[in-house]
GROMACS .gro file of C-alpha atoms in nm:
model
  148
    1MET     CA    1 -19.356   6.639 -13.124
    2LYS     CA    2 -19.556   6.944 -13.188
    3ARG     CA    3 -19.829   7.046 -12.948
    4LYS     CA    4 -20.166   7.131 -13.090
    5LYS     CA    5 -20.312   7.460 -12.989
    6PRO     CA    6 -20.644   7.429 -12.809
    7ARG     CA    7 -20.932   7.539 -13.022
    8LYS     CA    8 -21.126   7.840 -12.915
    9LYS     CA    9 -21.486   7.758 -12.859
   10LYS     CA   10 -21.723   7.963 -13.061
   11ALA     CA   11 -21.973   8.144 -12.849
   12LYS     CA   12 -22.323   8.025 -12.911
   13PRO     CA   13 -22.559   8.300 -13.006
   14ARG     CA   14 -22.769   8.374 -12.702
   15ALA     CA   15 -23.134   8.437 -12.717
   16LYS     CA   16 -23.224   8.791 -12.622
   17LYS     CA   17 -23.360   8.821 -12.274
   18THR     CA   18 -23.705   8.960 -12.266
   19THR     CA   19 -23.821   9.114 -11.947
   20THR     CA   20 -24.184   9.079 -11.870
   21ARG     CA   21 -24.299   9.418 -11.755
   22ARG     CA   22 -24.658   9.454 -11.668
   23ALA     CA   23 -24.821   9.745 -11.838
   24PRO     CA   24 -25.066   9.941 -11.628
   25PRO     CA   25 -25.428   9.866 -11.711
   26ARG     CA   26 -25.572  10.087 -11.981
   27GLY     CA   27 -25.761  10.384 -11.848
   28THR     CA   28 -25.571  10.392 -11.519
   29LEU     CA   29 -25.511  10.746 -11.399
   30THR     CA   30 -25.196  10.850 -11.219
   31TYR     CA   31 -25.186  11.105 -10.940
   32LEU     CA   32 -24.915  11.343 -10.826
   33TYR     CA   33 -24.973  11.435 -10.462
   34VAL     CA   34 -24.834  11.684 -10.214
   35LEU     CA   35 -24.827  11.574  -9.851
   36LEU     CA   36 -24.804  11.806  -9.552
   37SER     CA   37 -24.680  11.689  -9.212
   38VAL     CA   38 -24.937  11.736  -8.936
   39HIS     CA   39 -24.690  11.779  -8.646
   40HIS     CA   40 -24.398  11.939  -8.832
   41PRO     CA   41 -24.517  12.253  -9.013
   42GLY     CA   42 -24.329  12.323  -9.332
   43LYS     CA   43 -24.234  11.961  -9.402
   44THR     CA   44 -24.369  11.848  -9.736
   45TYR     CA   45 -24.339  11.546  -9.963
   46VAL     CA   46 -24.419  11.513 -10.335
   47GLY     CA   47 -24.488  11.174 -10.492
   48VAL     CA   48 -24.669  10.982 -10.766
   49THR     CA   49 -24.913  10.690 -10.732
   50ASN     CA   50 -25.217  10.528 -10.891
   51ASP     CA   51 -25.390  10.476 -10.552
   52PRO     CA   52 -25.362  10.785 -10.327
   53GLY     CA   53 -25.543  10.632 -10.028
   54ARG     CA   54 -25.314  10.331 -10.010
   55ARG     CA   55 -25.008  10.548 -10.057
   56LEU     CA   56 -25.106  10.784  -9.774
   57ARG     CA   57 -25.151  10.487  -9.540
   58GLN     CA   58 -24.805  10.363  -9.640
   59HIS     CA   59 -24.650  10.701  -9.559
   60ASN     CA   60 -24.829  10.707  -9.223
   61GLY     CA   61 -24.698  10.359  -9.133
   62GLN     CA   62 -25.032  10.179  -9.144
   63LEU     CA   63 -24.918   9.966  -9.439
   64GLN     CA   64 -24.575   9.846  -9.540
   65GLY     CA   65 -24.394  10.071  -9.786
   66GLY     CA   66 -24.363  10.446  -9.793
   67ALA     CA   67 -24.054  10.659  -9.827
   68ARG     CA   68 -23.778  10.671  -9.567
   69TYR     CA   69 -23.812  11.049  -9.543
   70THR     CA   70 -24.179  11.034  -9.449
   71SER     CA   71 -24.123  10.796  -9.157
   72ARG     CA   72 -23.955  11.078  -8.960
   73TYR     CA   73 -24.232  11.336  -8.980
   74LYS     CA   74 -24.557  11.138  -8.958
   75PRO     CA   75 -24.851  11.168  -8.959
   76TRP     CA   76 -24.909  11.312  -9.304
   77ARG     CA   77 -25.216  11.452  -9.476
   78PHE     CA   78 -25.288  11.543  -9.835
   79ARG     CA   79 -25.240  11.906  -9.922
   80THR     CA   80 -25.344  11.862 -10.284
   81ILE     CA   81 -25.368  11.596 -10.552
   82PHE     CA   82 -25.319  11.639 -10.926
   83GLN     CA   83 -25.446  11.393 -11.187
   84PHE     CA   84 -25.261  11.290 -11.505
   85ALA     CA   85 -25.370  11.064 -11.789
   86THR     CA   86 -25.032  10.889 -11.812
   87ARG     CA   87 -24.775  10.780 -11.557
   88ARG     CA   88 -24.499  10.920 -11.775
   89ASP     CA   89 -24.643  11.273 -11.755
   90ALA     CA   90 -24.687  11.249 -11.378
   91LEU     CA   91 -24.330  11.128 -11.324
   92SER     CA   92 -24.195  11.396 -11.555
   93VAL     CA   93 -24.375  11.672 -11.367
   94GLU     CA   94 -24.266  11.522 -11.031
   95TRP     CA   95 -23.902  11.533 -11.141
   96ARG     CA   96 -23.937  11.892 -11.262
   97VAL     CA   97 -24.106  12.001 -10.940
   98LYS     CA   98 -23.825  11.853 -10.732
   99HIS     CA   99 -23.535  11.974 -10.948
  100MET     CA  100 -23.636  12.289 -11.140
  101ARG     CA  101 -23.703  12.567 -10.893
  102SER     CA  102 -23.771  12.929 -10.976
  103LYS     CA  103 -23.769  13.230 -10.746
  104ALA     CA  104 -24.096  13.340 -10.906
  105ASP     CA  105 -24.269  13.026 -10.774
  106GLY     CA  106 -24.201  13.117 -10.413
  107LYS     CA  107 -24.120  12.897 -10.116
  108GLY     CA  108 -24.307  12.631  -9.926
  109VAL     CA  109 -24.622  12.447 -10.023
  110GLN     CA  110 -24.755  12.729 -10.238
  111GLY     CA  111 -24.430  12.728 -10.438
  112ILE     CA  112 -24.461  12.352 -10.494
  113ILE     CA  113 -24.820  12.390 -10.613
  114ARG     CA  114 -24.722  12.674 -10.850
  115ARG     CA  115 -24.443  12.456 -10.995
  116VAL     CA  116 -24.686  12.168 -11.052
  117HIS     CA  117 -24.923  12.403 -11.233
  118ARG     CA  118 -24.641  12.554 -11.439
  119HIS     CA  119 -24.504  12.216 -11.552
  120GLY     CA  120 -24.835  12.031 -11.569
  121GLN     CA  121 -25.025  12.269 -11.796
  122GLY     CA  122 -25.079  12.116 -12.138
  123ARG     CA  123 -25.025  11.757 -12.021
  124ALA     CA  124 -25.291  11.501 -12.107
  125GLY     CA  125 -25.558  11.474 -11.841
  126PHE     CA  126 -25.395  11.728 -11.609
  127GLN     CA  127 -25.624  11.872 -11.344
  128GLU     CA  128 -25.609  11.963 -10.979
  129LEU     CA  129 -25.853  11.764 -10.771
  130ALA     CA  130 -26.032  11.962 -10.504
  131PHE     CA  131 -26.087  11.817 -10.158
  132VAL     CA  132 -26.196  11.919  -9.811
  133GLU     CA  133 -25.887  12.014  -9.618
  134ASP     CA  134 -25.949  11.890  -9.265
  135ARG     CA  135 -25.724  11.731  -9.003
  136GLN     CA  136 -25.729  11.387  -9.165
  137GLY     CA  137 -25.678  11.519  -9.517
  138THR     CA  138 -26.009  11.367  -9.624
  139LEU     CA  139 -26.087  11.393  -9.991
  140SER     CA  140 -26.413  11.515 -10.137
  141GLU     CA  141 -26.645  11.325 -10.368
  142LYS     CA  142 -26.438  11.410 -10.678
  143ILE     CA  143 -26.195  11.128 -10.604
  144ARG     CA  144 -26.290  10.801 -10.445
  145ILE     CA  145 -26.029  10.623 -10.239
  146ARG     CA  146 -26.068  10.255 -10.167
  147TYR     CA  147 -25.947  10.145  -9.825
  148ILE     CA  148 -25.867   9.776  -9.837
   0.00000   0.00000   0.00000
């Protein structure tokens, strides 16, 4: 008696998975910021956000979140904030600032700011936002930060 070979099951065509990614609301600006440690001179941090006030409170431990690096050298204050029209541009410049260094830019905070200017020029909506540089890193009237 001959044994029948088991039939191979045909794979059913699967429906493509669609991920639901929320697009940022239209007209939302994105900010690239440079933080300076208050108690540890020379320690800086560069990041991107759409709400600088909330993000600063996260880095200072007042809200959950923030980067692991910033928990070691708190408190932080803003050194400068740059505005971009799109998140993509802001993230691109952030990556370039962190990875593409030039001796001509110099060292420290001033070197970081020069790199942002070098890579940010020509990007949509790029501008440096001025603020009063005091102990708390308070921003001027040009940018409103909502504290919730």
